[in-house]
Amino acid sequence: MSALLRWLHRIEDGLIVAVLLLMVLLAVAQIILRNFFGTSLVWIEPLLQNAVLWIGLLGAMIASRRDEHIRIDVASSLLPERYHPFLTTVVDLFTAGICLLVAWYSVGFLREEYQYAGDAFANVPSWLLQAIIPVGFSVMAVRYVLLFTMGLMGKRPRLQEPHA
Amino acid sequence: KISTIYPDGTTIVTGLKKAGKDIAAKTDGRVKLKVYPGGVMGDDRAVQRKIRIGQLQGQVAQGGAFADAYEDSQILNVPLAFNNYDEVDAVRAELDPVIKQGLEEGGWVTFGLIDGGFAYIMSDKPVKSITDLRDQKLWLPANDAASAQAAKAFELSPIMLNIGAVLTSLQTGAINAFAAPPVAALTLQWYSRVHYVTDMPLLYTFGLLGVQKRYFDRISPADQKVVREVLENTFDTLDAESRKENLSAFQAVQQQGLQIVKPDAEQLKEWKDYARRATNALVSEGQVSQAMLDRLNGILAKYREAH
Amino acid sequence: MITIAIILLVLLALMGAPLFAIILGAAALGFYTQQTELAVLHIDIYQLSNSVVLMALPLFTFAGFLLSESKTADRMLRLSQAAFGWMPGGMAFVSLIACAFFTALTGGSGVTIVALGALLFPALVKGQYPEKFSLGLVTSSGSLGLLLVPSVPLLIYGIIAQQMSQQLDMPPVEIVDLYLGGLVPALLMIVLLYGYCVWATRGTDVPRQAFDFRELVEALWEARWELPLPVVVLGGIFSGFLVVSEAAAVTALYVLVVEVFLYREISLRKLPGIMRESMIMVGGILLILAVALAFTDFLVYAGVPEKLFAFIQTHVQSKVAFLVLLNILLLLLGAMLDIFAALVIMVPLILPVALRYGIDPVHLGIIFVANMQIGYITPPVGMNLFIASYRFKRRVTELFASTIPFMLVLIVALLLITYIPQLSLWLVR
Ligand code: NA
Ligand code: NA
C-alpha cells in the first residue's frame, strides 16, 4: 500500500514539474516565433491552456495528501483541541463524498466524449485532455477516505492553513 | 433553453426573445424559449457539451458549428465562391432547404439561416495580392480546424489567438490583419486598429439556430408546428435585417476611415486559383462533398449566364 | 429540504471543510434543483482550460517562489535603504517600498512577510522604532503591493470579469487596464501610510542614515540582475510587446536563469522541489477557481444576478449608498474569507449589480482588491496575521492590536479610492 502511494507521489511530482517546465518553454518559444519569425504554431496555444487545467488538478491532488486546501475554518480556532477529531472526521467524509460525486459524473461524461467528440487539436483526442478531471477527483476522494480512516485511528495530521 | 454568443440587445437576441413570448402565448405556456445571450454558457464547444447533457437544448451559432452533424452545411462557406450578394441569394434560394433537411437528418432542427455578411480582409497595410497578405501578421481563430486548413491552402503562416485576445494584439501590433464581416469588426472595435479593407468577398458567413431533435421531439406535434411557424417567420425577418446591417456596416467601416483597396484582374485570378485549391482540399478531406460542390457551381454557372 | 442542505453546507464550511468542496456542493445542489445532469460540473471545470490569461497564475507564482527562496529580499532591502534611508522616517519608508515591490513581484502570494519580515523587523527595532509600531508596520505592509502589476488577485478579478464581460453591457476589462488602474491607489496607500509613520514617530528620536552615494551604487550593482525584472514585466506588458500570460512566461524563465545560473542561490537539485511547492499552492487556487466557474454557471443559469439586482434596487437607490453597502460587505467578507475565496464567490454576484449602478468594472476591481488587502490584517481569517504570528512568534491578538492604526489609515485610503473613481480611472479611460 505505502509502496503504491510512493509511486503515485512520484508520478504526480514528476508530472507537475514537467508540465510547468513545458509551459515556460513553449510559451517563450511562441513569443520568439511570433515576434522574430512572424508566425506561430497552431498547437501551442491550446496545449498551454490545457496545461493550466493539468497543473491545477495535479497541484490539487498533491495538496490533498496532507489536506492543504484553502478553508474558512472557524470552528477549530473556537473549539478546544479535543473536539478537533470530530470536526475532521465529518469534514473528510463530506469532502470524499463530493470528490466521488464529481468523479462519477465526470467518468460518465468522458465515456460519451470518447464516442462523440473528436480531436481537441492536432490529433490529441479531446477526452484525453479532460481525463485529468476524473482521475484528479478520484485520487482526491481516495485521499480523503484515507484521511478519514487515519482520523478514526487518531493518526490524522491536524487541520492547517495552507502555505502559511 | 438556447445559448448564443450574440450579446443581449442585438437584433438577433431581441428577435429571439420576442419569438419566445409569441410561442409561449400561442402554446398556452407549454413551450418556453429561454435565451442565454452573450456567450454566458461558454464557447461553441462548451455549449455543445451542455446540449449533450441536456442543460441546454439548442444554440445560435456560426454555420460551421454544426458541421459535425451535416458536413455539407459548410457549402456556403467555400472561399471566394461568390462575387456579390445576388449570387448568394440565388444559391441560398435553392440550397437553404437542402441544408435544413441535412441538419435535421443529422439531429438538429433549424429554422432558417441568418445572413452573416461577407468576411473581408482588413489590414494595417494595403492587401491586394496574396503576397501582400503573407507580409502581414494575419490573425486566425485558435482551435478552428477549418480556417487553419484554409490558411494552409493559401500558404499563409497565421497567428492563432483566441477571439478575446484580438483587440489587444491589434493594439500592440502582434497581429495587423484579420478577415471578418464588417459588423463583427465594428462591434468588437477591431476596425479602429487597421487602415485598409480589401474589397473582395473572401467568405460568406451565416448563423443559425439549431435545437437538438431529441429535445424538440419531446413537445407535441401541434406545438412543434407552432414553434416552427413562429421561429421560421422570425428568422426570415432576422435574415433580412441582418443583411441590411451587414451592407450598412461595410459603408460604416469606410466612414470610420478605412480605405478600400481592390485587387487587379491578375491578382484576383491568383486569389481564385488558391481558393480553388483550398476548396479542393476541403473536398479531399471530406469536409464538403464533391456532389454538393458541383451543385453549388452549377447554380452559380446558371445564374451568371442569365445575368 | 433545500434549506436544510444549505444550512448543512454552511455548517460544514465553518467546521473547516475545504472551500472547493463547499462550493462544489453548492453548485451540485443548485444544478440538482434545476434538474440539470451533474455532468455539467465536469464541463464547467474543464472551462479552466479556456482562458488566455490564466496561464499567468502558475508562472508568476513560480517566479515569486524562486525570488523568495533566494536572497532577493536582502538585496532589495539594502537598495531601498541606500536610496531612501536618509528621509525622515526613512526606515519606515524603506519597509513600505520594499514590501510593496516584493509583494508585487511575487504576485501577492503571501510570501512577503516570510521573506522580508525577518529582515525588516529587526532593522526597524535597531533603528529605534517602537516595537509595537514596527510589528504593525511590517504586518500590514505585507500585502501592500496587491494593487501593483503583476498582482495575482487583480489578475483573477480580471479573468472572472472577462468571462462575464460578453454577457453584460460593459466596457472591456483588460488586465492591463486593471494594472494601470491600481497604480495611483497603491501609491496613495503608500503615501498615506508613510505620512502616518512620520507623524507617529514625530516625538521619538529615530536616527537617520546618512546618504552614501557609494553604498547606493554598490547596492544597485549587487541587484543588477534583478533590477531589469520590473522593466521586463512592465515594459513588456505596457509596450504591448507581450500579453500578460507571455510576460509571466518571460518572467519565470528570466528569474529561473538569474537565481539559478547568475546568482547561483538556488541549486538545480532544489529546483524541482520549489516548482512542486509553488504548484501545490497554484493547484489549490485553480481548483477553487474551477469550481467557482461551476457555481457561477449555476447562478447565471438560474438567473440569480437579475433577482439579486431587483432585490437590492428596491432597497438601495443611489450609487453612493450602494458603494457604502459594498464596502461594508467586502470588509466583513475580507475579515472572514481568504482573498481568493472572496473573489471567486463575490465577483460574479456583485459585478452585474455594480454595473447597473454605473460603476466602472476596472474601478470595481480596484475597490475589491483594496478591500481584500485590508482583510489580510483583520481577524478571524487574516493571512498576514497568521504568517506574522509564525514568523515573529507573537500571538495573533497582539499582532492585530499593533496593526489597528495602520488599518485605519488603509481604510481612509479605501474610502478615497472608492468615492473618487478618477483615482483608479484617469490612467485608463
Ligand atoms: Na481577514
Ligand atoms: Na483574509
XYZ file of N, CA, C and O in Angstrom, chain C residues 17-104:
352
model
N -14.380 22.421 6.346
C -14.310 21.668 5.090
C -13.574 22.505 4.050
O -13.702 23.721 4.045
N -12.783 21.862 3.171
C -12.087 22.628 2.136
C -13.098 23.443 1.328
O -14.179 22.943 1.003
N -12.702 24.657 1.014
C -13.628 25.566 0.342
C -14.097 25.004 -1.002
O -15.246 25.185 -1.399
N -13.178 24.321 -1.709
C -13.563 23.802 -3.027
C -14.728 22.811 -2.889
O -15.641 22.790 -3.716
N -14.693 22.017 -1.820
C -15.750 21.025 -1.624
C -17.075 21.720 -1.307
O -18.135 21.294 -1.773
N -17.003 22.803 -0.541
C -18.223 23.545 -0.201
C -18.841 24.149 -1.463
O -20.045 24.030 -1.710
N -17.988 24.812 -2.273
C -18.515 25.461 -3.490
C -19.074 24.408 -4.444
O -20.140 24.582 -5.031
N -18.343 23.282 -4.566
C -18.845 22.194 -5.415
C -20.192 21.700 -4.911
O -21.119 21.470 -5.692
N -20.283 21.546 -3.602
C -21.531 21.095 -3.012
C -22.664 22.054 -3.340
O -23.766 21.635 -3.726
N -22.377 23.349 -3.223
C -23.398 24.359 -3.518
C -23.808 24.304 -4.988
O -25.004 24.357 -5.316
N -22.811 24.182 -5.875
C -23.115 24.125 -7.308
C -23.937 22.877 -7.630
O -24.934 22.943 -8.360
N -23.517 21.745 -7.068
C -24.235 20.487 -7.322
C -25.678 20.597 -6.844
O -26.613 20.221 -7.554
N -25.840 21.153 -5.659
C -27.187 21.335 -5.106
C -28.020 22.227 -6.026
O -29.174 21.919 -6.340
N -27.403 23.329 -6.462
C -28.100 24.267 -7.339
C -28.544 23.605 -8.630
O -29.710 23.711 -9.034
N -27.623 22.904 -9.269
C -27.967 22.260 -10.544
C -29.017 21.173 -10.335
O -29.871 20.950 -11.180
N -28.927 20.509 -9.180
C -29.913 19.485 -8.873
C -31.316 20.101 -8.821
O -32.270 19.540 -9.368
N -31.424 21.274 -8.188
C -32.740 21.922 -8.125
C -33.210 22.371 -9.504
O -34.393 22.554 -9.729
N -32.260 22.581 -10.433
C -32.620 22.990 -11.789
C -32.819 21.786 -12.711
O -32.919 21.946 -13.931
N -32.818 20.586 -12.120
C -32.946 19.347 -12.895
C -31.917 19.231 -14.021
O -32.228 18.812 -15.126
N -30.698 19.637 -13.710
C -29.646 19.515 -14.705
C -28.750 18.346 -14.336
O -28.426 18.159 -13.162
N -28.370 17.574 -15.351
C -27.489 16.451 -15.059
C -26.156 16.958 -14.516
O -25.605 17.946 -15.019
N -25.626 16.317 -13.480
C -24.455 16.860 -12.789
C -23.165 16.730 -13.595
O -22.125 17.229 -13.173
N -23.228 16.094 -14.766
C -22.058 16.093 -15.646
C -21.672 17.526 -15.995
O -20.544 17.798 -16.413
N -22.596 18.458 -15.778
C -22.297 19.860 -16.040
C -21.114 20.325 -15.180
O -20.347 21.198 -15.589
N -20.917 19.719 -14.018
C -19.770 20.082 -13.169
C -18.468 19.837 -13.922
O -17.556 20.655 -13.908
N -18.408 18.675 -14.588
C -17.215 18.352 -15.376
C -17.004 19.390 -16.477
O -15.911 19.903 -16.667
N -18.087 19.702 -17.197
C -17.970 20.650 -18.312
C -17.465 21.998 -17.806
O -16.589 22.620 -18.417
N -17.992 22.449 -16.674
C -17.581 23.748 -16.145
C -16.138 23.734 -15.645
O -15.404 24.699 -15.829
N -15.754 22.632 -14.999
C -14.372 22.548 -14.523
C -13.418 22.554 -15.716
O -12.350 23.171 -15.676
N -13.833 21.918 -16.799
C -12.969 21.893 -17.987
C -12.806 23.297 -18.585
O -11.865 23.550 -19.335
N -13.710 24.207 -18.251
C -13.587 25.590 -18.736
C -12.290 26.244 -18.251
O -11.880 27.278 -18.761
N -11.670 25.650 -17.252
C -10.383 26.129 -16.750
C -9.361 26.199 -17.887
O -8.431 26.999 -17.863
N -9.547 25.331 -18.889
C -8.585 25.282 -19.986
C -8.992 26.241 -21.095
O -8.541 26.117 -22.217
N -9.843 27.196 -20.786
C -10.389 28.036 -21.847
C -10.062 29.508 -21.665
O -10.722 30.369 -22.209
N -9.024 29.798 -20.880
C -8.690 31.203 -20.624
C -7.329 31.527 -21.219
O -6.393 30.735 -21.115
N -7.253 32.708 -21.828
C -5.970 33.111 -22.412
C -5.003 33.667 -21.377
O -3.812 33.696 -21.596
N -5.515 34.152 -20.251
C -4.632 34.800 -19.284
C -4.306 33.944 -18.066
O -3.355 34.227 -17.351
N -5.069 32.887 -17.862
C -4.922 32.105 -16.640
C -3.520 31.515 -16.475
O -3.039 31.327 -15.368
N -2.862 31.269 -17.605
C -1.515 30.727 -17.576
C -0.578 31.595 -16.740
O 0.418 31.123 -16.201
N -0.901 32.890 -16.643
C -0.043 33.800 -15.886
C 0.020 33.420 -14.410
O 1.022 33.672 -13.748
N -1.030 32.811 -13.897
C -1.072 32.490 -12.466
C 0.040 31.523 -12.047
O 0.850 31.862 -11.186
N 0.128 30.308 -12.659
C 1.224 29.441 -12.254
C 2.603 30.050 -12.516
O 3.512 29.884 -11.704
N 2.727 30.763 -13.615
C 4.053 31.269 -13.977
C 4.530 32.374 -13.027
O 5.669 32.360 -12.567
N 3.651 33.337 -12.730
C 4.038 34.387 -11.791
C 4.289 33.812 -10.402
O 5.214 34.223 -9.699
N 3.471 32.844 -9.994
C 3.647 32.263 -8.664
C 4.974 31.531 -8.571
O 5.692 31.652 -7.577
N 5.302 30.797 -9.617
C 6.583 30.094 -9.649
C 7.741 31.094 -9.527
O 8.654 30.911 -8.704
N 7.675 32.182 -10.298
C 8.722 33.203 -10.224
C 8.792 33.769 -8.806
O 9.889 33.978 -8.265
N 7.628 34.005 -8.205
C 7.589 34.538 -6.848
C 8.253 33.598 -5.847
O 9.017 34.036 -4.983
N 7.990 32.309 -5.981
C 8.618 31.336 -5.080
C 10.134 31.332 -5.254
O 10.870 31.265 -4.280
N 10.596 31.415 -6.491
C 12.038 31.443 -6.741
C 12.662 32.663 -6.062
O 13.703 32.568 -5.402
N 12.003 33.812 -6.212
C 12.539 35.039 -5.617
C 12.594 34.931 -4.103
O 13.549 35.388 -3.474
N 11.554 34.307 -3.511
C 11.548 34.260 -2.058
C 12.487 33.187 -1.531
O 12.867 33.213 -0.368
N 12.902 32.247 -2.378
C 13.856 31.229 -1.948
C 15.296 31.707 -2.072
O 16.192 31.119 -1.509
N 15.513 32.776 -2.836
C 16.881 33.282 -2.967
C 17.021 34.546 -2.109
O 16.124 34.889 -1.358
N 18.127 35.238 -2.231
C 18.385 36.359 -1.322
C 17.901 37.695 -1.892
O 18.446 38.758 -1.584
N 16.896 37.642 -2.725
C 16.349 38.856 -3.331
C 15.934 39.880 -2.278
O 16.177 41.073 -2.427
N 15.322 39.384 -1.193
C 14.831 40.291 -0.163
C 15.972 41.103 0.447
O 15.832 42.317 0.653
N 17.107 40.441 0.712
C 18.244 41.166 1.274
C 18.696 42.283 0.347
O 18.935 43.414 0.763
N 18.804 41.934 -0.914
C 19.280 42.928 -1.886
C 18.300 44.089 -1.999
O 18.700 45.253 -2.063
N 17.019 43.758 -1.989
C 16.030 44.819 -2.128
C 16.049 45.735 -0.914
O 15.926 46.948 -1.029
N 16.225 45.148 0.265
C 16.272 45.939 1.489
C 17.493 46.865 1.477
O 17.390 48.061 1.750
N 18.627 46.321 1.095
C 19.852 47.120 1.079
C 19.700 48.286 0.105
O 20.049 49.427 0.409
N 19.136 47.979 -1.042
C 18.985 49.009 -2.070
C 18.036 50.108 -1.613
O 18.346 51.303 -1.729
N 16.875 49.726 -1.057
C 15.937 50.779 -0.661
C 16.481 51.582 0.514
O 16.229 52.775 0.632
N 17.289 50.901 1.377
C 17.893 51.646 2.477
C 18.888 52.678 1.946
O 18.914 53.816 2.392
N 19.674 52.257 0.987
C 20.662 53.181 0.408
C 19.969 54.335 -0.287
O 20.444 55.469 -0.268
N 18.820 54.057 -0.900
C 18.153 55.101 -1.666
C 17.296 56.012 -0.794
O 17.236 57.220 -1.014
N 16.612 55.449 0.202
C 15.611 56.239 0.951
C 15.913 56.372 2.437
O 15.170 57.029 3.166
N 16.987 55.741 2.929
C 17.268 55.721 4.361
C 17.480 57.107 4.965
O 17.261 57.307 6.147
N 17.839 58.071 4.135
C 18.142 59.428 4.633
C 16.878 60.225 4.934
O 16.921 61.241 5.619
N 15.722 59.784 4.417
C 14.494 60.565 4.581
C 14.025 60.512 6.029
O 14.373 59.595 6.765
N 13.194 61.499 6.459
C 12.590 61.378 7.793
C 11.701 60.138 7.816
O 10.959 59.900 6.866
N 11.803 59.363 8.881
C 11.082 58.087 8.916
C 11.594 57.181 7.815
O 10.840 56.410 7.232
N 12.893 57.297 7.540
C 13.466 56.612 6.385
C 13.254 55.121 6.393
O 12.810 54.535 5.406
N 13.534 54.496 7.558
C 13.433 53.045 7.618
C 11.987 52.593 7.405
O 11.729 51.552 6.782
N 11.026 53.401 7.899
C 9.625 53.065 7.692
C 9.293 53.128 6.203
O 8.611 52.245 5.660
N 9.787 54.164 5.541
C 9.543 54.308 4.108
C 10.168 53.144 3.348
O 9.560 52.565 2.433
N 11.380 52.789 3.781
C 12.064 51.647 3.160
C 11.206 50.392 3.278
O 11.031 49.646 2.310
N 10.641 50.179 4.474
C 9.785 48.996 4.662
C 8.615 49.007 3.694
O 8.303 47.992 3.066
N 7.965 50.180 3.595
C 6.795 50.275 2.729
C 7.156 49.972 1.271
O 6.501 49.173 0.600
N 8.220 50.611 0.808
C 8.613 50.434 -0.598
C 9.049 48.999 -0.867
O 8.616 48.363 -1.836
N 9.906 48.483 0.026
C 10.417 47.130 -0.194
C 9.269 46.121 -0.194
O 9.211 45.228 -1.046
N 8.343 46.278 0.765
C 7.208 45.351 0.831
C 6.343 45.460 -0.420
O 5.930 44.448 -0.985
N 6.054 46.681 -0.820
C 5.197 46.867 -1.987
C 5.811 46.199 -3.207
O 5.142 45.464 -3.937
N 7.109 46.426 -3.404
C 7.763 45.846 -4.577
C 7.807 44.335 -4.501
O 7.525 43.644 -5.472
N 8.150 43.836 -3.325
C 8.288 42.392 -3.211
C 6.945 41.697 -3.386
O 6.842 40.667 -4.045
N 5.901 42.302 -2.795
C 4.572 41.721 -2.958
C 4.157 41.738 -4.421
O 3.605 40.773 -4.940
N 4.456 42.860 -5.087
C 4.101 42.953 -6.497
C 4.830 41.885 -7.295
O 4.238 41.163 -8.092
